[in-house]
Amino acid sequence: MIETIVFDVGETITRDDRYWKSWADWLDMPPHTLSALVGAVVALGRDNAEALRLARPGIDVAAEYRAREAAGRGEHLDETDIYPDVRGALAALQHAGLRIVIAGNQTVRAGQLLRSLCLPADEIMTSGDWGVAKPQQEFFVRVREISQAPANRTLYVGDHPANDIFPAKAAGLRTAHLRRGPWGHLWADTPEVVEAADWRINDLTELASLIAG
């Protein structure tokens, strides 16, 4: 029986379109070029920040992030960045009595922006808030703490096998792999994901009936 559902953020709750376009604009390159580089590093199983390093060799990503913020071109999230199934699915699960948590690899600023959108969630935290990021097990220790439920009654939902499904499973959590975004689509049917995921879904609205069954 699942008591708490914890959701990843990027390509689970939010679309990454704006994120990568803003980086392409900052680097003064066509958005489709950076998107193609993101796809290439995804296919190689590498960190997506590698796309920025391919686009501009020697880039200091953290320094560029700070420069964007200082120039008023930093992170932004609004309702258009939220996938259309999110509010309804989370509200239905919350109404059914489950604790809903959102926790992913985002900055402190992204966490503030997410909380300002008043999503139907009991807690919203990021790796920036915690000072530790997926796939490190310490992140999932924090997930287990904020879950307020036993590990085997906590479900982690995400699109990225290496960052979400595999480490969450190693932490003793139940897992649901979401076929969404480049990582979710590319790796959805691999034997490793099929074995590790307790459920595989195409839409967040599927969760209510799956866990009830």
XYZ file of N, CA and C in Angstrom:
639
model
N 0.835 -1.186 0.000
C 0.000 0.000 0.000
C 0.877 1.246 0.000
N 0.649 2.145 -0.957
C 1.420 3.376 -1.068
C 0.780 4.459 -0.207
N 1.613 5.133 0.587
C 1.138 6.223 1.434
C 1.599 7.589 0.936
N 2.788 7.612 0.320
C 3.369 8.870 -0.162
C 3.878 8.683 -1.583
N 3.622 9.676 -2.425
C 4.178 9.682 -3.785
C 5.075 10.901 -3.918
N 6.322 10.653 -4.329
C 7.303 11.714 -4.528
C 7.583 11.835 -6.020
N 7.473 13.049 -6.529
C 7.634 13.292 -7.956
C 8.930 14.039 -8.253
N 9.654 13.549 -9.247
C 10.749 14.289 -9.855
C 10.170 15.592 -10.434
N 11.036 16.516 -10.844
C 10.568 17.795 -11.378
C 10.697 17.850 -12.901
N 11.927 17.992 -13.424
C 12.128 18.180 -14.857
C 11.638 17.020 -15.683
N 10.779 17.301 -16.647
C 10.157 16.329 -17.543
C 9.250 15.342 -16.823
N 8.926 15.637 -15.562
C 7.883 14.913 -14.832
C 6.777 15.888 -14.450
N 7.164 16.969 -13.768
C 6.226 18.036 -13.421
C 6.306 19.166 -14.438
N 7.533 19.554 -14.805
C 7.726 20.689 -15.710
C 8.359 20.268 -17.030
N 8.020 21.032 -18.058
C 8.663 20.879 -19.362
C 10.025 21.564 -19.321
N 10.983 21.011 -20.064
C 12.315 21.613 -20.100
C 12.528 22.537 -21.291
N 11.487 22.772 -22.086
C 11.624 23.596 -23.299
C 12.245 24.962 -23.005
N 11.624 25.677 -22.049
C 12.083 27.034 -21.746
C 13.525 27.022 -21.219
N 13.825 26.013 -20.391
C 15.157 25.935 -19.787
C 16.246 25.896 -20.856
N 16.080 24.992 -21.835
C 17.124 24.850 -22.850
C 17.108 26.000 -23.852
N 15.934 26.535 -24.161
C 15.889 27.688 -25.066
C 16.573 28.896 -24.440
N 16.376 29.082 -23.133
C 17.014 30.223 -22.474
C 18.535 30.091 -22.493
N 19.031 28.858 -22.350
C 20.471 28.650 -22.449
C 20.956 28.893 -23.873
N 20.203 28.431 -24.869
C 20.590 28.664 -26.263
C 20.643 30.157 -26.569
N 19.651 30.894 -26.081
C 19.638 32.340 -26.294
C 20.840 32.999 -25.623
N 21.156 32.561 -24.413
C 22.280 33.135 -23.685
C 23.608 32.863 -24.398
N 23.724 31.661 -24.968
C 24.952 31.278 -25.671
C 24.953 31.732 -27.121
N 23.854 32.396 -27.530
C 23.722 32.929 -28.888
C 23.879 31.840 -29.945
N 23.088 30.779 -29.776
C 23.113 29.677 -30.728
C 21.679 29.236 -31.013
N 21.422 28.598 -32.159
C 20.062 28.151 -32.471
C 19.567 27.139 -31.431
N 18.328 27.280 -30.958
C 17.803 26.330 -29.966
C 17.869 24.880 -30.420
N 17.644 24.631 -31.729
C 17.648 23.234 -32.170
C 19.039 22.627 -32.093
N 20.080 23.457 -32.198
C 21.446 22.945 -32.082
C 21.715 22.464 -30.664
N 21.335 23.284 -29.685
C 21.542 22.865 -28.295
C 20.667 21.671 -27.960
N 19.432 21.648 -28.476
C 18.555 20.497 -28.228
C 19.170 19.213 -28.780
N 19.782 19.319 -29.960
C 20.424 18.139 -30.556
C 21.592 17.673 -29.700
N 22.344 18.616 -29.150
C 23.454 18.245 -28.273
C 22.949 17.588 -26.990
N 21.832 18.106 -26.467
C 21.228 17.464 -25.286
C 20.854 16.026 -25.625
N 20.223 15.835 -26.784
C 19.860 14.484 -27.205
C 21.062 13.572 -27.324
N 22.173 14.121 -27.822
C 23.378 13.312 -27.995
C 23.935 12.856 -26.650
N 23.993 13.764 -25.672
C 24.551 13.356 -24.377
C 23.597 12.430 -23.642
N 22.293 12.614 -23.857
C 21.311 11.697 -23.268
C 21.549 10.284 -23.788
N 21.720 10.173 -25.091
C 21.911 8.855 -25.707
C 23.179 8.184 -25.199
N 24.157 8.985 -24.814
C 25.409 8.446 -24.284
C 25.339 8.188 -22.782
N 24.204 8.539 -22.168
C 24.045 8.330 -20.737
C 24.848 9.302 -19.897
N 25.139 10.494 -20.441
C 25.941 11.480 -19.735
C 25.059 12.584 -19.151
N 25.616 13.347 -18.236
C 24.933 14.475 -17.609
C 24.554 15.490 -18.684
N 23.321 16.000 -18.632
C 22.899 16.916 -19.682
C 23.672 18.238 -19.670
N 24.349 18.574 -18.563
C 25.204 19.766 -18.546
C 26.354 19.634 -19.538
N 26.661 18.403 -19.938
C 27.705 18.193 -20.938
C 27.342 18.847 -22.270
N 26.038 18.999 -22.527
C 25.615 19.667 -23.768
C 26.109 21.108 -23.792
N 26.077 21.773 -22.639
C 26.564 23.151 -22.563
C 28.067 23.196 -22.788
N 28.784 22.188 -22.294
C 30.236 22.167 -22.456
C 30.625 21.841 -23.895
N 29.775 21.078 -24.584
C 30.012 20.841 -26.003
C 29.720 22.102 -26.815
N 28.694 22.833 -26.401
C 28.329 24.054 -27.114
C 29.380 25.145 -26.930
N 29.944 25.224 -25.728
C 30.980 26.219 -25.447
C 32.064 25.553 -24.614
N 33.062 24.979 -25.262
C 34.138 24.295 -24.534
C 34.772 25.208 -23.490
N 34.994 24.644 -22.306
C 35.617 25.396 -21.230
C 34.653 26.233 -20.409
N 33.358 26.157 -20.709
C 32.374 26.962 -19.984
C 32.345 26.601 -18.502
N 32.230 27.606 -17.656
C 31.982 27.413 -16.233
C 30.473 27.570 -16.055
N 29.762 26.450 -15.973
C 28.303 26.489 -15.977
C 27.767 27.288 -14.792
N 28.345 27.087 -13.606
C 27.876 27.801 -12.417
C 28.076 29.305 -12.570
N 29.216 29.707 -13.120
C 29.486 31.139 -13.317
C 28.537 31.734 -14.334
N 28.262 30.995 -15.402
C 27.325 31.488 -16.416
C 25.918 31.590 -15.856
N 25.560 30.652 -14.988
C 24.249 30.718 -14.348
C 24.122 32.006 -13.532
N 25.161 32.309 -12.774
C 25.138 33.535 -11.965
C 25.085 34.771 -12.848
N 25.806 34.737 -13.971
C 25.804 35.875 -14.896
C 24.413 36.080 -15.499
N 23.736 34.991 -15.802
C 22.375 35.104 -16.334
C 21.446 35.734 -15.308
N 21.553 35.293 -14.068
C 20.718 35.866 -13.010
C 20.999 37.364 -12.857
N 22.266 37.734 -12.857
C 22.640 39.140 -12.691
C 22.134 39.996 -13.842
N 22.026 39.390 -15.022
C 21.558 40.121 -16.199
C 20.032 40.114 -16.329
N 19.345 39.523 -15.347
C 17.891 39.448 -15.407
C 17.381 38.432 -16.408
N 18.210 37.466 -16.737
C 17.843 36.437 -17.708
C 17.958 35.043 -17.086
N 17.662 34.986 -15.802
C 17.794 33.722 -15.073
C 16.571 32.839 -15.182
N 16.468 31.908 -14.251
C 15.387 30.917 -14.288
C 14.015 31.559 -14.188
N 13.081 30.946 -14.896
C 11.687 31.401 -14.845
C 10.788 30.189 -15.005
N 9.751 30.130 -14.211
C 8.736 29.087 -14.334
C 7.379 29.732 -14.170
N 6.444 29.347 -15.018
C 5.060 29.760 -14.807
C 4.141 28.610 -15.214
N 2.853 28.865 -15.254
C 1.883 27.798 -15.502
C 2.108 27.094 -16.833
N 2.640 27.802 -17.822
C 2.858 27.198 -19.140
C 3.959 26.141 -19.118
N 4.780 26.147 -18.060
C 5.848 25.151 -17.957
C 5.387 23.853 -17.299
N 4.192 23.858 -16.741
C 3.667 22.674 -16.055
C 2.948 21.777 -17.060
N 3.263 20.484 -17.048
C 2.569 19.557 -17.941
C 1.073 19.526 -17.616
N 0.225 19.388 -18.646
C -1.226 19.525 -18.436
C -1.858 18.480 -17.523
N -1.214 17.336 -17.339
C -1.809 16.306 -16.474
C -1.462 16.485 -14.998
N -0.571 17.426 -14.682
C 0.000 17.506 -13.334
C -1.024 17.899 -12.279
N -1.684 19.025 -12.448
C -2.573 19.510 -11.398
C -3.697 18.519 -11.101
N -4.328 18.014 -12.140
C -5.428 17.077 -11.934
C -4.982 15.794 -11.269
N -3.846 15.250 -11.730
C -3.354 13.985 -11.176
C -2.948 14.142 -9.716
N -2.199 15.190 -9.397
C -1.743 15.383 -8.022
C -2.914 15.683 -7.093
N -3.865 16.473 -7.570
C -5.028 16.791 -6.739
C -5.844 15.544 -6.435
N -6.023 14.678 -7.433
C -6.793 13.444 -7.236
C -6.100 12.526 -6.240
N -4.785 12.421 -6.333
C -4.030 11.572 -5.413
C -4.067 12.130 -3.996
N -3.961 13.435 -3.884
C -4.029 14.077 -2.575
C -5.417 13.899 -1.962
N -6.440 14.031 -2.803
C -7.813 13.856 -2.336
C -8.054 12.419 -1.852
N -7.318 11.469 -2.456
C -7.446 10.067 -2.061
C -6.711 9.766 -0.759
N -6.044 10.769 -0.186
C -5.403 10.593 1.108
C -3.907 10.352 1.070
N -3.293 10.440 -0.110
C -1.853 10.228 -0.199
C -1.114 11.527 0.067
N 0.050 11.399 0.661
C 0.929 12.545 0.841
C 1.668 12.771 -0.472
N 1.686 14.007 -0.958
C 2.298 14.335 -2.241
C 3.505 15.234 -2.020
N 4.653 14.768 -2.528
C 5.908 15.505 -2.395
C 6.506 15.680 -3.788
N 7.088 16.837 -4.038
C 7.834 17.087 -5.269
C 9.285 17.323 -4.869
N 10.211 16.546 -5.435
C 11.625 16.662 -5.066
C 12.490 16.241 -6.242
N 13.267 17.182 -6.780
C 14.113 16.865 -7.924
C 15.410 17.640 -7.907
N 16.188 17.453 -8.966
C 17.485 18.122 -9.097
C 17.298 19.514 -9.693
N 16.948 20.459 -8.844
C 16.775 21.832 -9.273
C 17.468 22.773 -8.287
N 17.573 24.015 -8.694
C 18.217 25.020 -7.857
C 17.274 25.499 -6.755
N 17.832 26.245 -5.819
C 17.013 26.882 -4.783
C 15.980 27.798 -5.435
N 16.415 28.559 -6.445
C 15.507 29.471 -7.145
C 14.357 28.716 -7.793
N 14.644 27.578 -8.429
C 13.580 26.785 -9.061
C 12.583 26.308 -8.020
N 13.069 25.928 -6.847
C 12.172 25.520 -5.770
C 11.250 26.649 -5.355
N 11.782 27.852 -5.247
C 10.963 29.014 -4.901
C 9.884 29.258 -5.958
N 10.277 29.139 -7.221
C 9.325 29.356 -8.312
C 8.234 28.286 -8.315
N 8.608 27.036 -8.067
C 7.627 25.955 -8.012
C 6.627 26.166 -6.881
N 7.146 26.556 -5.720
C 6.251 26.783 -4.586
C 5.289 27.939 -4.840
N 5.714 28.909 -5.642
C 4.847 30.053 -5.934
C 3.673 29.680 -6.833
N 3.742 28.520 -7.488
C 2.678 28.101 -8.407
C 1.532 27.384 -7.690
N 1.673 27.182 -6.383
C 0.592 26.583 -5.579
C 0.116 25.249 -6.152
N 1.055 24.371 -6.449
C 0.707 23.039 -6.928
C 0.091 22.224 -5.789
N -0.755 21.238 -6.111
C -1.349 20.397 -5.067
C -0.324 19.411 -4.504
N 0.545 19.909 -3.635
C 1.605 19.092 -3.034
C 1.790 19.511 -1.587
N 2.134 18.544 -0.741
C 2.358 18.824 0.671
C 3.729 19.437 0.921
N 4.717 19.056 0.093
C 6.072 19.590 0.231
C 6.692 19.697 -1.164
N 7.491 20.747 -1.372
C 8.268 20.899 -2.596
C 9.696 21.239 -2.183
N 10.644 20.364 -2.538
C 12.045 20.567 -2.189
C 12.912 20.280 -3.415
N 14.122 20.842 -3.399
C 15.045 20.621 -4.512
C 16.420 20.202 -3.984
N 17.233 19.721 -4.892
C 18.604 19.370 -4.523
C 19.357 20.602 -4.028
N 19.021 21.776 -4.589
C 19.638 23.010 -4.115
C 19.290 23.305 -2.669
N 18.049 23.038 -2.289
C 17.633 23.225 -0.898
C 18.395 22.285 0.033
N 18.589 21.050 -0.424
C 19.187 20.028 0.419
C 20.713 19.985 0.365
N 21.282 20.560 -0.692
C 22.730 20.511 -0.837
C 23.252 19.155 -1.269
N 22.389 18.361 -1.844
C 22.780 17.041 -2.358
C 21.871 16.697 -3.519
N 22.431 16.073 -4.553
C 21.679 15.847 -5.784
C 21.602 14.371 -6.144
N 20.546 14.037 -6.893
C 20.456 12.692 -7.474
C 21.601 12.516 -8.465
N 22.118 11.304 -8.595
C 21.638 10.036 -8.034
C 22.264 9.658 -6.690
N 22.869 10.599 -5.981
C 23.483 10.266 -4.699
C 22.438 9.707 -3.734
N 22.831 8.707 -2.982
C 21.892 8.079 -2.061
C 21.449 9.036 -0.950
N 22.298 10.017 -0.619
C 21.915 10.980 0.410
C 20.647 11.738 0.009
N 20.477 11.972 -1.295
C 19.244 12.626 -1.760
C 18.036 11.777 -1.392
N 18.153 10.475 -1.584
C 17.020 9.590 -1.318
C 16.836 9.322 0.182
N 17.885 9.527 0.970
C 17.705 9.544 2.420
C 16.794 10.705 2.789
N 17.031 11.868 2.162
C 16.174 13.030 2.401
C 14.747 12.762 1.924
N 14.620 12.080 0.796
C 13.287 11.724 0.289
C 12.559 10.850 1.292
N 13.258 9.874 1.844
C 12.621 8.988 2.821
C 12.191 9.757 4.070
N 12.991 10.733 4.474
C 12.644 11.535 5.647
C 11.398 12.388 5.389
N 11.379 13.056 4.244
C 10.266 13.957 3.945
C 8.997 13.195 3.585
N 9.162 11.945 3.181
C 8.014 11.111 2.843
C 7.090 10.887 4.029
N 7.676 10.731 5.213
C 6.924 10.426 6.433
C 6.188 9.082 6.324
N 6.736 8.191 5.499
C 6.172 6.847 5.340
C 7.321 5.861 5.181
N 7.099 4.592 5.473
C 8.154 3.599 5.240
C 8.583 3.591 3.776
N 9.816 3.187 3.515
C 10.338 3.186 2.148
C 9.471 2.372 1.202
N 9.009 1.202 1.670
C 8.220 0.348 0.779
C 6.786 0.841 0.583
N 6.443 1.961 1.264
C 5.146 2.585 1.043
C 5.294 3.975 0.439
N 6.507 4.220 -0.070
C 6.805 5.480 -0.744
C 7.115 5.188 -2.206
N 6.453 5.905 -3.086
C 6.644 5.721 -4.526
C 7.362 6.932 -5.096
N 8.475 6.694 -5.817
C 9.168 7.781 -6.503
C 8.865 7.690 -7.988
N 8.412 8.816 -8.560
C 8.010 8.877 -9.965
C 8.976 9.770 -10.726
N 9.564 9.255 -11.795
C 10.493 10.071 -12.576
C 10.707 9.515 -13.961
N 11.350 10.313 -14.788
C 11.589 9.948 -16.189
C 12.989 9.405 -16.441
N 13.933 9.732 -15.573
C 15.353 9.446 -15.837
C 15.773 8.171 -15.106
N 16.070 7.098 -15.828
C 16.438 5.846 -15.151
C 17.617 5.989 -14.195
N 18.714 6.615 -14.655
C 19.923 6.671 -13.837
C 19.793 7.614 -12.649
N 19.002 8.663 -12.787
C 18.843 9.630 -11.693
C 17.651 9.340 -10.797
N 16.645 8.692 -11.354
C 15.389 8.496 -10.621
C 15.137 7.042 -10.237
N 14.989 6.205 -11.241
C 14.492 4.846 -11.004
C 15.517 3.967 -10.289
N 16.722 3.903 -10.805
C 17.713 2.993 -10.224
C 18.111 3.390 -8.791
N 18.451 4.661 -8.524
C 18.820 5.000 -7.143
C 17.645 4.959 -6.179
N 16.443 5.288 -6.654
C 15.275 5.187 -5.769
C 15.024 3.731 -5.390
N 15.170 2.849 -6.365
C 15.001 1.418 -6.089
C 16.066 0.935 -5.110
N 17.299 1.413 -5.288
C 18.382 1.014 -4.382
C 18.133 1.500 -2.962
N 17.374 2.585 -2.827
C 17.055 3.128 -1.506
C 15.865 2.432 -0.870
N 15.304 1.447 -1.559
C 14.190 0.687 -1.012
C 12.815 1.240 -1.335
N 12.774 2.296 -2.191
C 11.491 2.880 -2.551
C 10.832 2.097 -3.671
N 9.530 2.238 -3.801
C 8.830 1.752 -4.983
C 9.062 2.786 -6.087
N 8.967 2.366 -7.349
C 9.296 3.277 -8.445
C 8.279 3.190 -9.574
N 8.087 4.339 -10.231
C 7.263 4.404 -11.440
C 8.031 5.197 -12.482
N 8.302 4.569 -13.610
C 9.021 5.254 -14.684
C 8.025 5.901 -15.635
N 8.230 7.186 -15.900
C 7.343 7.967 -16.756
C 7.964 8.135 -18.131
N 7.244 7.688 -19.152
C 7.711 7.847 -20.526
C 7.398 9.290 -20.968
N 8.319 10.187 -20.653
C 8.136 11.609 -20.953
C 9.509 12.252 -21.082
N 9.647 13.153 -22.022
C 10.936 13.801 -22.225
C 11.930 12.855 -22.887
N 13.115 13.348 -23.242
C 14.087 12.509 -23.974
C 14.547 11.280 -23.211
N 14.810 11.425 -21.907
C 15.273 10.275 -21.117
C 14.155 9.238 -20.979
N 12.952 9.717 -20.701
C 11.827 8.812 -20.512
C 11.501 7.996 -21.733
N 11.583 8.620 -22.912
C 11.290 7.897 -24.142
C 12.436 6.978 -24.560
N 13.655 7.490 -24.468
C 14.798 6.725 -24.978
C 15.022 5.428 -24.223
N 14.845 5.468 -22.897
C 15.207 4.320 -22.078
C 14.010 3.515 -21.571
N 12.807 3.867 -22.003
C 11.596 3.284 -21.410
C 11.526 1.761 -21.502
N 11.945 1.205 -22.614
C 11.749 -0.234 -22.837
C 13.020 -1.059 -22.661
N 14.055 -0.465 -22.080
C 15.273 -1.235 -21.860
C 15.028 -2.277 -20.759
N 15.682 -3.403 -20.826
C 15.463 -4.451 -19.816
C 15.721 -3.965 -18.398
N 16.697 -3.085 -18.224
C 17.034 -2.593 -16.887
C 15.878 -1.791 -16.285
N 15.237 -0.950 -17.111
C 14.111 -0.146 -16.623
C 12.895 -1.025 -16.378
N 12.655 -1.939 -17.280
C 11.520 -2.858 -17.119
C 11.651 -3.637 -15.816
N 12.867 -4.047 -15.483
C 13.088 -4.819 -14.258
C 12.992 -3.947 -13.009
N 13.521 -2.723 -13.081
C 13.610 -1.882 -11.881
C 12.316 -1.173 -11.533
N 11.506 -0.826 -12.531
C 10.301 -0.034 -12.276
C 9.144 -0.931 -11.841
N 8.516 -0.576 -10.723
C 7.322 -1.306 -10.303
C 6.167 -1.042 -11.260
N 6.124 0.191 -11.774
C 5.133 0.552 -12.782
C 5.805 1.383 -13.860
N 5.261 1.303 -15.066
C 5.706 2.161 -16.172
C 4.472 2.858 -16.724
N 4.538 4.177 -16.809
C 3.354 4.956 -17.153
C 3.663 5.943 -18.269
N 2.606 6.362 -18.960
C 2.717 7.367 -20.019
C 2.141 8.707 -19.590
N 1.438 8.719 -18.471
C 0.718 9.912 -18.027
C 0.530 9.809 -16.517
N 0.618 10.920 -15.819
C 0.489 10.891 -14.361
C -0.904 10.498 -13.902
N -1.904 10.684 -14.753
C -3.265 10.317 -14.357
C -3.436 8.806 -14.217
N -2.490 8.020 -14.724
C -2.568 6.564 -14.606
C -2.274 6.086 -13.184
N -1.618 6.924 -12.400
C -1.146 6.470 -11.084
C -2.259 6.065 -10.147
N -3.342 6.835 -10.119
C -4.419 6.573 -9.154
C -4.957 5.155 -9.270
N -5.243 4.721 -10.502
C -5.811 3.387 -10.676
C -4.748 2.307 -10.472
N -3.492 2.586 -10.827
C -2.445 1.586 -10.674
C -2.182 1.258 -9.210
N -2.018 2.282 -8.393
C -1.687 2.003 -6.994
C -2.908 1.519 -6.205
N -4.085 1.892 -6.701
C -5.299 1.384 -6.049
C -5.469 -0.103 -6.315
N -5.000 -0.526 -7.496
C -5.141 -1.934 -7.868
C -4.110 -2.811 -7.213
